[in-house]
XYZ file of C-alpha atoms in Angstrom:
774
model
C -34.202 -90.942 -152.441
C -36.683 -90.505 -149.824
C -34.566 -87.834 -147.965
C -33.714 -86.177 -150.617
C -37.633 -85.722 -152.252
C -38.584 -84.626 -148.633
C -35.993 -81.844 -148.764
C -36.516 -81.067 -152.170
C -40.385 -80.677 -151.157
C -39.826 -78.542 -147.955
C -36.743 -76.399 -149.643
C -39.843 -75.425 -152.764
C -42.349 -75.093 -149.546
C -40.382 -72.725 -148.064
C -40.054 -70.606 -150.995
C -43.701 -70.574 -151.640
C -44.422 -69.008 -148.348
C -41.766 -66.505 -148.641
C -42.838 -65.282 -151.890
C -46.448 -64.929 -150.711
C -45.146 -63.040 -147.471
C -43.135 -60.732 -149.084
C -45.903 -59.657 -151.910
C -47.724 -59.273 -149.094
C -45.980 -56.244 -147.908
C -46.077 -52.793 -148.832
C -42.809 -51.516 -150.622
C -43.199 -48.287 -148.902
C -43.787 -49.506 -145.707
C -41.225 -47.438 -143.542
C -41.310 -44.546 -146.290
C -42.368 -41.358 -144.045
C -45.380 -39.031 -144.932
C -44.619 -36.348 -147.141
C -41.120 -38.339 -148.704
C -41.031 -40.447 -151.749
C -39.578 -43.957 -152.200
C -36.572 -43.777 -154.923
C -38.682 -46.823 -157.247
C -36.459 -46.786 -160.711
C -33.761 -44.608 -162.329
C -33.519 -44.316 -165.905
C -30.940 -43.115 -168.283
C -30.981 -42.189 -171.851
C -27.695 -41.176 -173.898
C -27.809 -39.945 -177.543
C -23.902 -41.657 -178.094
C -23.733 -44.989 -179.274
C -20.455 -45.301 -177.653
C -21.917 -45.024 -174.225
C -24.951 -47.119 -172.501
C -27.095 -47.301 -169.835
C -24.638 -50.220 -167.634
C -21.370 -47.853 -168.356
C -23.200 -44.541 -166.804
C -24.590 -45.984 -163.516
C -21.660 -46.113 -161.393
C -21.858 -42.243 -161.465
C -25.345 -42.249 -160.531
C -25.394 -41.157 -156.305
C -28.252 -42.353 -155.548
C -29.698 -45.896 -156.879
C -33.022 -47.404 -155.846
C -33.086 -50.166 -153.782
C -31.212 -53.463 -154.724
C -32.492 -55.983 -157.039
C -32.120 -59.596 -156.756
C -31.583 -61.083 -160.129
C -32.502 -57.519 -161.211
C -36.124 -58.608 -160.881
C -37.120 -58.161 -157.363
C -36.187 -56.198 -154.421
C -35.648 -58.950 -151.827
C -33.907 -57.245 -149.446
C -36.068 -54.069 -149.623
C -39.108 -57.011 -148.794
C -36.911 -58.746 -146.213
C -36.954 -55.026 -144.491
C -40.038 -54.873 -144.675
C -41.230 -57.612 -143.081
C -39.862 -56.444 -139.718
C -41.813 -54.854 -137.127
C -41.613 -51.986 -135.696
C -40.273 -52.621 -132.124
C -36.822 -52.973 -132.594
C -36.111 -54.214 -129.068
C -37.193 -57.677 -130.626
C -34.339 -60.009 -131.869
C -36.373 -61.498 -135.134
C -37.256 -57.477 -136.275
C -33.660 -56.628 -135.659
C -32.380 -59.549 -137.742
C -34.620 -58.920 -140.507
C -33.781 -55.179 -140.621
C -29.677 -56.348 -140.501
C -30.384 -58.971 -143.495
C -32.208 -56.723 -145.407
C -32.318 -53.232 -146.754
C -33.883 -49.790 -145.653
C -36.014 -48.279 -148.333
C -34.116 -45.482 -150.151
C -35.730 -42.079 -149.560
C -35.645 -39.908 -152.760
C -33.240 -36.781 -152.087
C -33.486 -34.115 -155.167
C -30.219 -32.627 -154.061
C -28.332 -36.418 -155.364
C -29.882 -35.898 -158.269
C -27.880 -32.172 -158.652
C -25.051 -34.027 -157.841
C -26.020 -36.717 -160.541
C -25.982 -34.588 -162.671
C -22.840 -32.723 -162.159
C -21.455 -36.129 -162.406
C -22.860 -36.835 -165.981
C -21.382 -33.078 -167.181
C -17.721 -33.679 -165.743
C -17.695 -37.151 -167.386
C -18.268 -36.230 -170.497
C -16.609 -33.056 -170.397
C -13.351 -35.144 -169.301
C -14.583 -37.497 -172.488
C -13.924 -34.249 -174.749
C -17.686 -33.508 -174.858
C -17.141 -29.925 -173.521
C -21.043 -28.735 -174.664
C -22.438 -31.544 -173.503
C -26.331 -31.194 -171.627
C -28.209 -33.252 -169.006
C -31.420 -33.096 -168.373
C -33.287 -34.661 -165.616
C -36.913 -34.863 -165.256
C -38.990 -36.585 -161.870
C -42.147 -38.327 -161.710
C -43.881 -39.387 -158.741
C -46.634 -41.674 -158.110
C -47.966 -42.069 -154.838
C -45.520 -42.648 -152.251
C -42.780 -43.466 -155.243
C -40.574 -41.327 -157.524
C -38.688 -42.555 -161.041
C -35.945 -40.411 -162.230
C -34.855 -40.343 -165.770
C -31.635 -38.669 -166.818
C -31.536 -37.504 -170.969
C -27.979 -36.862 -171.853
C -27.662 -34.829 -175.077
C -23.824 -35.380 -175.453
C -23.545 -32.220 -178.580
C -20.239 -32.135 -181.052
C -17.318 -33.639 -179.184
C -13.586 -31.519 -179.085
C -10.773 -33.196 -180.892
C -7.158 -33.006 -180.926
C -5.669 -31.530 -183.800
C -2.004 -30.885 -183.434
C 0.189 -32.133 -180.425
C 3.992 -30.367 -179.471
C 5.945 -31.169 -176.861
C 7.787 -28.208 -174.744
C 10.991 -30.039 -173.175
C 13.693 -27.748 -170.966
C 15.567 -30.372 -169.966
C 17.949 -31.555 -172.797
C 18.781 -34.723 -171.268
C 15.283 -35.952 -171.075
C 14.655 -34.871 -174.489
C 17.458 -36.627 -176.067
C 16.303 -40.068 -173.590
C 12.855 -39.552 -175.111
C 14.007 -39.587 -178.451
C 15.912 -42.351 -178.139
C 12.835 -44.409 -177.095
C 11.413 -43.228 -180.165
C 8.788 -41.846 -178.099
C 9.461 -38.248 -180.132
C 9.412 -37.099 -183.070
C 10.107 -33.438 -185.495
C 7.939 -31.749 -186.905
C 8.822 -28.142 -188.663
C 11.730 -27.756 -186.258
C 9.152 -28.635 -183.059
C 9.216 -31.722 -180.998
C 5.999 -33.676 -181.321
C 4.396 -36.964 -180.476
C 5.635 -40.143 -181.862
C 3.198 -43.039 -183.297
C 3.927 -44.365 -179.728
C 1.892 -42.071 -178.138
C -1.200 -42.892 -176.632
C -2.122 -39.538 -178.056
C -3.462 -38.836 -181.830
C -4.187 -36.276 -183.866
C -8.083 -36.640 -184.678
C -9.106 -38.538 -181.801
C -11.406 -36.989 -178.926
C -9.840 -34.679 -176.794
C -9.913 -37.141 -173.675
C -8.761 -35.741 -170.408
C -8.150 -39.222 -169.221
C -5.944 -40.373 -171.586
C -3.499 -37.100 -171.025
C -3.145 -38.638 -167.374
C -2.061 -42.309 -168.778
C 0.336 -40.425 -171.446
C 1.487 -38.982 -168.189
C 1.834 -41.990 -166.307
C 3.145 -43.847 -169.547
C 6.084 -41.101 -169.445
C 7.223 -40.796 -166.430
C 7.108 -45.198 -166.454
C 9.285 -44.849 -169.962
C 11.837 -41.838 -167.754
C 11.951 -44.135 -164.808
C 12.973 -47.373 -166.688
C 16.397 -45.263 -167.935
C 17.589 -43.621 -164.781
C 14.685 -41.054 -163.514
C 14.568 -41.988 -159.819
C 13.300 -38.957 -158.710
C 10.944 -38.081 -161.829
C 6.849 -38.185 -161.064
C 3.859 -37.651 -163.157
C 3.685 -33.922 -161.212
C 6.696 -32.722 -163.514
C 4.293 -32.989 -166.943
C 1.621 -30.678 -167.304
C -0.436 -29.910 -170.888
C -1.704 -26.869 -172.260
C -4.781 -27.295 -174.365
C -5.786 -24.220 -176.529
C -9.543 -24.649 -177.423
C -10.523 -21.489 -179.145
C -9.943 -23.123 -182.460
C -13.238 -23.365 -184.748
C -14.887 -26.683 -185.732
C -14.483 -27.873 -182.034
C -10.611 -28.610 -182.209
C -8.165 -28.323 -179.361
C -4.102 -27.951 -179.763
C -2.268 -29.686 -176.973
C 1.055 -28.648 -175.953
C 2.792 -31.240 -173.175
C 4.854 -30.100 -171.086
C 7.719 -31.566 -169.258
C 9.069 -29.068 -166.191
C 13.227 -28.925 -164.817
C 13.242 -31.043 -161.491
C 14.190 -26.970 -159.903
C 14.186 -23.525 -161.651
C 16.942 -23.912 -164.246
C 17.701 -27.347 -163.393
C 17.843 -30.667 -164.792
C 16.445 -34.111 -163.784
C 19.259 -36.290 -162.433
C 19.951 -40.133 -163.997
C 20.866 -42.465 -160.790
C 23.132 -45.264 -161.106
C 22.678 -48.490 -159.043
C 26.038 -48.540 -156.595
C 25.661 -51.235 -153.680
C 23.189 -54.535 -153.169
C 23.281 -55.433 -149.843
C 20.267 -58.215 -148.983
C 19.254 -59.103 -145.762
C 18.227 -62.162 -145.496
C 16.840 -61.956 -141.523
C 15.207 -58.445 -140.902
C 13.562 -58.213 -138.222
C 11.815 -54.189 -137.957
C 10.232 -55.257 -134.439
C 13.772 -56.386 -133.534
C 16.084 -53.862 -135.261
C 15.126 -50.301 -135.480
C 16.978 -50.042 -138.735
C 19.412 -52.018 -140.718
C 22.118 -50.486 -139.392
C 21.403 -52.201 -136.019
C 21.227 -55.210 -137.801
C 23.173 -58.505 -135.453
C 25.463 -59.233 -138.386
C 27.697 -62.523 -137.878
C 28.388 -63.366 -141.346
C 28.140 -62.413 -145.106
C 28.996 -63.134 -148.772
C 30.252 -60.512 -151.035
C 30.334 -61.035 -154.746
C 31.280 -57.924 -156.916
C 29.047 -54.668 -155.654
C 26.992 -57.444 -154.174
C 26.471 -57.941 -150.062
C 24.548 -60.810 -148.326
C 24.242 -60.233 -144.952
C 23.602 -63.213 -142.216
C 22.594 -63.331 -138.799
C 23.305 -66.106 -135.980
C 20.606 -68.261 -137.710
C 23.301 -68.600 -140.394
C 23.142 -68.959 -144.394
C 19.713 -69.750 -144.159
C 19.263 -69.194 -147.916
C 22.157 -69.922 -149.891
C 23.631 -66.652 -151.900
C 23.388 -68.111 -155.162
C 19.863 -67.980 -155.456
C 19.576 -64.897 -154.166
C 21.467 -63.438 -156.485
C 19.734 -65.429 -159.397
C 16.348 -63.832 -158.035
C 18.215 -60.360 -158.059
C 17.348 -57.798 -161.225
C 18.999 -54.869 -159.449
C 22.439 -54.458 -160.971
C 25.002 -52.840 -159.780
C 26.330 -50.134 -162.324
C 23.365 -49.865 -164.046
C 20.821 -47.040 -164.010
C 17.847 -47.384 -161.983
C 15.016 -49.442 -163.436
C 11.600 -49.771 -162.508
C 10.866 -52.479 -163.982
C 13.507 -54.214 -162.666
C 12.686 -53.231 -158.890
C 9.180 -54.790 -159.814
C 10.618 -58.011 -161.067
C 13.247 -58.634 -158.040
C 10.032 -57.987 -155.635
C 7.934 -60.367 -157.630
C 11.002 -62.876 -157.820
C 11.719 -62.638 -153.981
C 8.208 -63.188 -152.900
C 7.799 -66.627 -154.724
C 10.807 -67.817 -152.469
C 8.701 -69.878 -149.976
C 12.179 -69.563 -147.843
C 11.082 -65.825 -147.121
C 8.294 -63.947 -146.241
C 7.549 -59.616 -145.898
C 9.855 -58.545 -148.686
C 10.821 -54.608 -148.977
C 13.102 -53.201 -150.882
C 14.164 -49.471 -149.942
C 16.932 -46.921 -151.961
C 19.442 -44.461 -150.336
C 20.936 -42.234 -151.772
C 24.871 -41.847 -151.025
C 25.628 -39.426 -148.356
C 28.560 -37.746 -150.207
C 28.818 -34.915 -153.067
C 28.030 -37.134 -156.262
C 24.130 -37.828 -155.356
C 23.337 -39.205 -158.132
C 24.262 -43.627 -157.128
C 21.936 -45.349 -155.018
C 22.508 -47.928 -152.868
C 19.889 -50.634 -152.911
C 18.975 -52.780 -149.590
C 16.439 -55.651 -150.041
C 14.761 -56.797 -146.875
C 13.606 -60.135 -146.240
C 12.402 -62.461 -142.935
C 12.282 -66.141 -142.850
C 9.525 -68.125 -143.347
C 8.505 -71.033 -141.167
C 10.718 -73.872 -142.254
C 8.710 -76.955 -140.801
C 5.290 -77.686 -140.595
C 3.086 -80.986 -139.812
C -0.760 -80.574 -140.405
C -3.253 -83.810 -139.370
C -6.947 -84.428 -140.809
C -9.359 -87.061 -140.097
C -13.097 -86.977 -141.809
C -15.844 -89.370 -141.965
C -17.269 -90.682 -145.308
C -20.357 -92.042 -146.718
C -19.456 -93.834 -149.859
C -23.235 -95.174 -151.214
C -23.931 -96.284 -147.909
C -20.673 -97.537 -146.878
C -19.358 -95.168 -143.445
C -16.584 -95.269 -142.583
C -13.438 -92.466 -141.588
C -10.263 -90.806 -143.582
C -6.925 -89.309 -142.010
C -3.811 -88.258 -143.444
C -0.757 -86.310 -141.820
C 1.470 -84.117 -144.339
C 4.804 -82.499 -143.098
C 6.308 -79.901 -145.266
C 10.054 -78.332 -145.209
C 9.816 -75.147 -147.567
C 13.885 -74.521 -147.522
C 15.470 -78.485 -148.219
C 18.452 -77.525 -149.947
C 18.950 -73.722 -148.489
C 17.704 -73.126 -151.970
C 13.597 -72.607 -151.217
C 12.866 -76.011 -152.180
C 9.602 -77.365 -150.867
C 9.513 -80.838 -149.468
C 6.276 -82.177 -149.103
C 5.181 -85.597 -147.636
C 1.846 -86.755 -146.655
C 0.878 -90.436 -145.260
C -3.217 -91.262 -145.509
C -5.564 -94.094 -144.508
C -9.010 -95.035 -145.122
C -11.529 -97.486 -143.752
C -14.950 -98.105 -145.164
C -17.387 -100.850 -143.343
C -18.726 -102.668 -146.627
C -22.702 -102.337 -146.353
C -22.378 -102.163 -142.559
C -20.134 -105.694 -142.343
C -17.018 -104.869 -140.416
C -15.751 -108.633 -141.831
C -16.246 -107.251 -145.120
C -14.140 -103.916 -145.130
C -12.505 -101.610 -147.339
C -8.590 -100.193 -146.842
C -6.883 -97.478 -148.310
C -3.476 -96.669 -147.182
C -0.561 -94.812 -149.046
C 1.580 -91.953 -148.972
C 3.021 -89.146 -151.472
C 6.439 -87.530 -151.693
C 6.864 -84.202 -153.364
C 10.160 -81.732 -153.668
C 9.508 -78.536 -156.092
C 12.546 -76.568 -157.213
C 11.513 -72.728 -157.852
C 13.378 -72.364 -160.808
C 13.933 -74.272 -164.504
C 15.977 -77.716 -163.566
C 16.323 -78.946 -167.455
C 19.692 -78.623 -169.739
C 20.501 -76.911 -172.838
C 18.239 -73.746 -171.534
C 19.624 -70.247 -171.717
C 20.586 -68.714 -169.071
C 18.237 -65.559 -169.965
C 15.903 -67.733 -170.765
C 15.469 -68.728 -167.224
C 15.790 -65.460 -166.043
C 12.869 -63.977 -167.947
C 10.735 -66.998 -166.429
C 9.430 -67.265 -163.161
C 9.288 -71.316 -162.896
C 9.489 -74.070 -161.168
C 10.187 -77.842 -161.241
C 8.339 -80.731 -159.288
C 9.325 -84.001 -159.018
C 6.614 -86.600 -156.751
C 5.757 -90.036 -156.408
C 3.411 -91.983 -154.533
C 2.081 -95.010 -153.534
C -1.618 -96.587 -152.758
C -3.162 -99.739 -151.647
C -6.535 -100.861 -151.679
C -7.684 -104.021 -150.508
C -11.385 -105.154 -150.868
C -12.817 -108.547 -150.692
C -13.367 -108.588 -154.307
C -9.671 -107.692 -154.645
C -6.426 -105.958 -153.701
C -4.859 -103.231 -156.066
C -1.645 -101.312 -155.936
C -1.059 -98.310 -157.562
C 2.087 -96.553 -158.090
C 2.638 -93.075 -159.708
C 5.222 -90.427 -160.637
C 6.242 -87.261 -162.754
C 7.953 -84.640 -163.528
C 6.334 -81.335 -163.634
C 7.399 -77.731 -165.017
C 5.668 -74.443 -164.180
C 6.489 -71.470 -165.584
C 5.120 -67.878 -166.768
C 6.804 -64.479 -167.670
C 7.932 -62.197 -164.837
C 6.189 -59.485 -165.844
C 2.484 -59.180 -164.966
C 0.919 -61.452 -167.383
C -1.746 -63.932 -166.640
C -1.030 -66.856 -168.429
C 0.731 -69.887 -167.070
C 1.891 -72.994 -169.003
C 2.615 -76.721 -167.431
C 4.399 -79.469 -169.169
C 4.620 -82.907 -167.592
C 7.693 -83.903 -168.805
C 6.985 -87.800 -167.775
C 3.989 -89.000 -166.218
C 4.088 -92.974 -165.407
C 1.316 -94.385 -163.324
C 1.235 -98.468 -162.620
C -1.592 -100.756 -161.747
C -0.906 -103.772 -160.282
C -3.491 -106.281 -159.115
C -1.821 -108.651 -156.506
C -5.454 -110.542 -156.151
C -8.980 -110.313 -157.771
C -12.366 -112.282 -157.115
C -13.181 -114.489 -160.102
C -16.643 -113.770 -160.601
C -16.098 -110.357 -159.342
C -13.808 -110.123 -163.060
C -16.613 -111.609 -165.305
C -19.377 -109.469 -163.637
C -17.469 -106.076 -164.786
C -17.700 -104.134 -167.734
C -15.306 -104.400 -170.924
C -13.620 -101.285 -169.796
C -13.475 -101.340 -166.005
C -11.768 -105.314 -166.441
C -9.462 -103.947 -169.076
C -8.616 -100.559 -167.738
C -9.068 -100.568 -164.215
C -9.122 -104.344 -162.999
C -5.990 -105.482 -164.832
C -1.869 -105.119 -164.501
C -1.130 -101.993 -166.841
C 0.986 -99.312 -167.667
C 0.351 -95.522 -168.632
C 3.252 -93.690 -169.430
C 3.077 -90.321 -171.283
C 3.586 -86.411 -171.351
C 1.423 -83.361 -171.138
C 1.254 -79.981 -171.970
C -1.300 -77.106 -170.542
C -1.808 -73.519 -171.032
C -4.076 -71.437 -169.105
C -5.004 -67.637 -169.222
C -7.807 -65.622 -167.167
C -7.721 -61.982 -166.313
C -9.942 -62.116 -162.952
C -8.744 -60.922 -159.946
C -10.200 -62.516 -156.655
C -11.830 -59.465 -154.550
C -11.479 -57.034 -157.094
C -14.523 -55.381 -158.822
C -13.875 -55.649 -162.548
C -16.402 -55.037 -165.624
C -15.414 -57.878 -167.511
C -13.456 -60.584 -166.703
C -12.122 -64.063 -168.467
C -10.084 -67.314 -168.877
C -9.175 -70.052 -171.012
C -7.544 -72.847 -170.803
C -6.512 -75.563 -173.130
C -4.520 -79.082 -172.428
C -2.786 -81.928 -174.821
C -2.011 -85.511 -173.478
C -0.269 -87.961 -175.288
C 0.447 -91.812 -173.625
C 2.225 -94.968 -174.930
C 4.039 -93.357 -177.659
C 7.484 -94.290 -176.682
C 6.421 -97.808 -174.936
C 5.060 -98.545 -178.846
C 8.004 -97.437 -180.625
C 10.224 -99.737 -178.549
C 7.950 -102.621 -178.793
C 7.713 -102.145 -182.985
C 11.861 -101.184 -182.951
C 12.506 -104.695 -180.790
C 9.629 -106.528 -182.749
C 7.857 -107.540 -179.492
C 5.110 -110.074 -179.754
C 1.504 -109.156 -179.624
C -1.266 -110.943 -177.330
C -4.547 -112.177 -178.142
C -6.158 -108.703 -178.579
C -3.386 -107.965 -180.309
C -1.541 -105.161 -178.360
C 1.689 -105.205 -177.133
C 2.349 -105.646 -173.332
C 6.120 -104.857 -171.595
C 7.115 -106.774 -169.119
C 3.552 -109.054 -169.834
C 2.034 -105.801 -168.282
C -0.656 -104.138 -171.183
C 0.258 -100.418 -171.513
C -2.447 -97.728 -173.077
C -1.695 -95.335 -176.038
C -4.054 -92.542 -176.546
C -4.189 -88.755 -177.300
C -6.421 -86.148 -175.344
C -7.148 -82.689 -176.161
C -9.259 -80.239 -173.781
C -10.229 -76.596 -174.402
C -12.417 -74.383 -171.844
C -13.216 -70.693 -171.866
C -15.031 -68.841 -169.828
C -16.277 -65.125 -169.308
C -18.022 -62.905 -166.367
C -19.833 -59.621 -167.083
C -20.311 -57.338 -164.218
C -23.461 -55.371 -164.282
C -22.778 -54.028 -161.139
C -21.147 -54.734 -158.051
C -23.607 -56.897 -156.872
C -24.693 -58.825 -160.513
C -22.817 -60.746 -163.146
C -23.598 -63.009 -165.789
C -21.077 -66.067 -166.501
C -21.177 -68.259 -169.033
C -18.843 -71.239 -169.849
C -17.962 -73.862 -173.073
C -16.174 -76.858 -172.351
C -15.284 -79.151 -175.270
C -12.453 -82.550 -175.007
C -11.737 -85.184 -177.096
C -9.852 -88.345 -176.470
C -8.721 -90.963 -178.951
C -7.274 -94.745 -178.483
C -4.746 -95.506 -181.537
C -1.792 -98.318 -181.768
C -1.500 -100.089 -178.847
C -5.402 -99.231 -177.076
C -8.796 -99.827 -178.627
C -10.364 -98.023 -175.193
C -9.617 -95.009 -173.434
C -8.585 -96.226 -169.863
C -11.001 -95.354 -167.110
C -9.427 -92.591 -165.275
C -8.901 -90.573 -168.863
C -12.381 -91.462 -170.226
C -14.568 -87.911 -169.413
C -18.279 -88.049 -167.714
C -21.135 -85.913 -167.120
C -23.452 -84.859 -164.524
C -22.344 -83.326 -161.129
C -21.717 -80.216 -159.271
C -19.252 -78.816 -162.516
C -21.348 -80.026 -165.436
C -25.365 -80.720 -166.414
C -26.436 -80.280 -162.669
C -29.953 -81.366 -163.066
C -27.907 -85.035 -163.111
C -26.043 -86.363 -160.932
C -22.411 -87.139 -160.685
C -21.265 -89.873 -163.472
C -24.985 -90.485 -164.206
C -25.481 -88.313 -167.724
C -24.796 -90.404 -171.300
C -23.042 -91.030 -173.190
C -25.240 -89.991 -175.694
C -28.936 -91.347 -175.869
C -27.634 -94.395 -173.646
C -30.734 -95.506 -171.179
C -29.388 -96.103 -167.959
C -30.925 -99.668 -165.904
C -31.084 -98.674 -162.269
C -29.277 -101.505 -160.429
C -27.191 -102.293 -163.908
C -25.871 -99.770 -165.073
C -21.851 -98.826 -163.561
C -20.064 -95.373 -164.093
C -17.977 -97.267 -166.309
C -20.865 -97.686 -168.661
C -21.477 -93.481 -168.116
C -18.308 -92.377 -169.234
C -16.931 -91.556 -173.106
C -14.463 -90.158 -175.003
C -15.971 -87.010 -176.274
C -17.600 -84.298 -173.358
C -19.021 -80.687 -174.516
C -19.860 -78.584 -172.173
C -22.482 -75.309 -171.987
C -23.435 -73.198 -169.021
C -24.829 -69.855 -168.147
C -24.972 -68.674 -164.849
C -26.889 -65.151 -163.683
C -25.136 -64.468 -159.966
C -26.829 -61.918 -157.550
C -25.095 -60.661 -154.143
C -27.956 -60.792 -150.920
C -26.784 -59.537 -147.782
C -23.751 -60.292 -145.578
C -21.944 -63.272 -147.326
C -24.766 -64.778 -149.367
C -25.169 -64.628 -152.560
C -27.890 -66.387 -154.939
C -27.710 -67.918 -158.434
C -29.841 -68.767 -161.646
C -28.456 -71.461 -164.228
C -29.386 -73.087 -167.246
C -26.845 -75.596 -168.157
C -25.972 -77.667 -171.235
C -24.063 -81.293 -172.233
C -23.183 -84.745 -172.795
C -20.420 -87.165 -173.588
C -20.184 -89.282 -176.374
C -18.265 -92.319 -177.445
C -15.965 -92.246 -181.000
C -17.275 -96.199 -181.082
C -19.778 -98.359 -180.975
C -18.880 -100.232 -178.018
C -20.837 -102.967 -176.299
C -22.602 -102.337 -173.702
C -22.866 -98.269 -174.245
C -25.609 -98.521 -176.861
C -26.611 -95.311 -178.322
C -23.405 -93.841 -176.710
C -21.771 -93.238 -180.179
C -21.242 -89.630 -181.192
C -22.571 -88.909 -184.918
C -23.024 -85.400 -186.563
C -26.175 -86.048 -187.819
C -27.784 -86.918 -184.081
C -25.714 -85.487 -181.127
C -27.311 -81.778 -181.208
C -30.460 -84.361 -180.269
C -28.720 -86.102 -177.861
C -27.180 -82.599 -175.649
C -28.868 -82.900 -172.406
C -30.562 -79.453 -170.547
C -31.143 -78.560 -167.130
C -31.948 -75.506 -165.274
C -31.905 -74.371 -161.585
C -30.744 -72.381 -158.485
C -28.431 -72.092 -156.349
C -26.782 -70.345 -153.346
C -23.496 -69.513 -151.876
C -21.300 -68.159 -149.199
C -18.907 -66.072 -149.964
C -15.387 -65.916 -147.472
C -13.682 -64.190 -150.188
C -10.501 -66.915 -149.590
C -12.768 -69.359 -150.560
C -16.652 -69.880 -151.358
C -19.072 -72.351 -150.578
C -21.713 -73.495 -153.284
C -25.024 -75.370 -153.108
C -26.793 -75.857 -155.875
C -30.426 -77.704 -157.033
C -30.900 -78.403 -160.728
C -34.195 -80.180 -162.619
C -33.836 -81.929 -165.911
C -35.183 -79.941 -168.625
C -34.333 -82.607 -172.043
C -33.068 -85.716 -170.770
C -31.597 -87.485 -174.395
C -31.971 -90.525 -171.934
C -35.882 -91.067 -172.162
C -37.674 -91.609 -175.361
C -40.200 -89.618 -176.897
C -42.375 -87.009 -174.911
C -40.433 -88.309 -171.697
C -37.300 -86.266 -173.221
C -38.572 -83.321 -171.936
C -38.562 -83.607 -168.316
C -39.344 -80.221 -168.175
C -43.308 -80.519 -169.495
C -43.600 -82.685 -166.080
C -40.872 -81.886 -163.316
C -40.293 -84.724 -161.144
C -38.747 -84.360 -157.367
C -37.919 -88.284 -157.264
C -35.948 -88.740 -160.918
C -35.259 -85.349 -162.389
C -33.856 -83.380 -159.272
C -30.411 -83.086 -158.251
C -28.550 -80.854 -155.309
C -24.991 -80.559 -155.169
C -22.687 -78.788 -152.492
C -19.258 -77.895 -153.870
C -16.227 -75.268 -152.822
C -15.851 -72.385 -155.545
C -17.598 -71.576 -158.603
C -18.105 -74.057 -161.204
C -16.629 -71.832 -163.937
């Protein structure tokens, strides 16, 4: 505790020193005479459909970046440097900082043209953009005022399609309709009469129609064959549109292409083979017009697996979507890498046939990884090591086998005669398909699925007890092969068995009821669960908005309870059934989590999260097993508290007596808001506010004040605030957060409001984690 307090005080002192240095530096220190620092850029627009944040990306010159949209930290860092750039410190400060943005009047003119172009493309052809520059000292402020004026709207849309076959294809796809003998756009079109004359939508309509035709055999068709003629000479700011689909050549129709043969190469190395014709084939398997070619490595992947993942069918029309599905399916096979799909026209008079070539390289078949690390559990020092073996093509169907052996040792309180050992292993096999009866073959083809079977063994020994944990299960994961972000996971069977060969009587009596019944006694947990997740976030890709949603439900003990009732088994003294004299748990548990991130610009974003969970014991259980209960506090919860030190409810923890078993619950609530701001290099800062707690559904002994009550729970929602710093390496993120308690429901009276008397000893917590908290 003393180290943490000294460390915290040091951080705050350093922050005050840095802020003092910043405030003492002039923001125009490196602005040359006769030049101006661009201080502010304002945007005013009379159109409620747009706001300044939407238009800011079109500004050609923006002022220096503001951290948290408040302070120009990077400019101040730059200004801290001296003029002698031969000194290391000055070079580093300039590298971390940002030089002043010198006002450039020519970029104001370019910004005005960008705004005008944007509005014209959106249908506001008569829009006006006025700029005003105000100077104060060596700083300049620029304000853009945008007057939209009356926009142009589409009055009528007609189509001119000279190719009869293309016209019929689009008509059959219900993309066209007829009016007064002329083809007009249908209800499926992106363009509708009365809508704004938006040129961006015209381009999207070109892409849409191109996609429709390429999915119906028109392999050589591109959007360059589609153009629009617009008549804007009409009165009342209206425009008539004519969409023209041009022939492929003068008086020539577009051709439909059919797939003739599909050839799959499983060992194609472009560096080894100059082209597919020099591929060293030693064996091949042919089925209808599919052919799989192998080299001297043999049949590394079964032909059936390859054909099951190929959606390009000989004898059918070329289809872009089927090509994308095939590429995605082959990329999902662990046994293959570097997937490439090519098409070649037949070298004969009939030029409407295509041969498909699917080229792939084998992945590294097997691998072994080792790890060793030091551990520190509440002052007990030790080490942990593991060895992991992976086989990526076990049965030549891209099945993955994983075997992990691990061990850990800790010296309890530095006494080597009393130690803790943890030994065990895990085995898992993952199949890249559904292994389940009664599923329709077409359903399996539509889904990108996997079936996992896993088992583990864990032996723990301490002076107080020996414990063995066995677990296993069958898991299904799937999502549609189309580019949709929804994922499903169904655990058909989850089995956990806990066996204690030995437990010290005195230690057992000292345990809380929950721990004694569920963590330190022989027991079964047999159940199933389902989870659904949906996320629009793409790592490394800037998006205006991104959100994610996760829902899960889990049940346990129902099958065993039904068997116990069916055979009229005897209950124990607590009124619970036992299977082979072993207690089993029965409960239902559900969780909901939603988070959203709004990007203000490329360096600033706001993220918020809402989470709720409920676990209910019934039938054979009066308590939820400890491993399945909720906890609060920690790096992903209310960060003003250390992990498992908050709640339940208004429960008052007693130092030296309260255990993690006492601070667990059946209901959880999490509310988080975080402002994220990029700095220099890989650094990012964050400011956050967290709220939440856990509660019990019953008034359990030893958890006084923890029961959820509708007229009381809102007074027991804890709150904290804090700052964080992150290192974002794109493929993973390291996070360090410091949180302060603001409202502590575990205290009484005025002591609840910890924000009024911040204490770096009791009201402070810091966390180190990997990845964002939500």
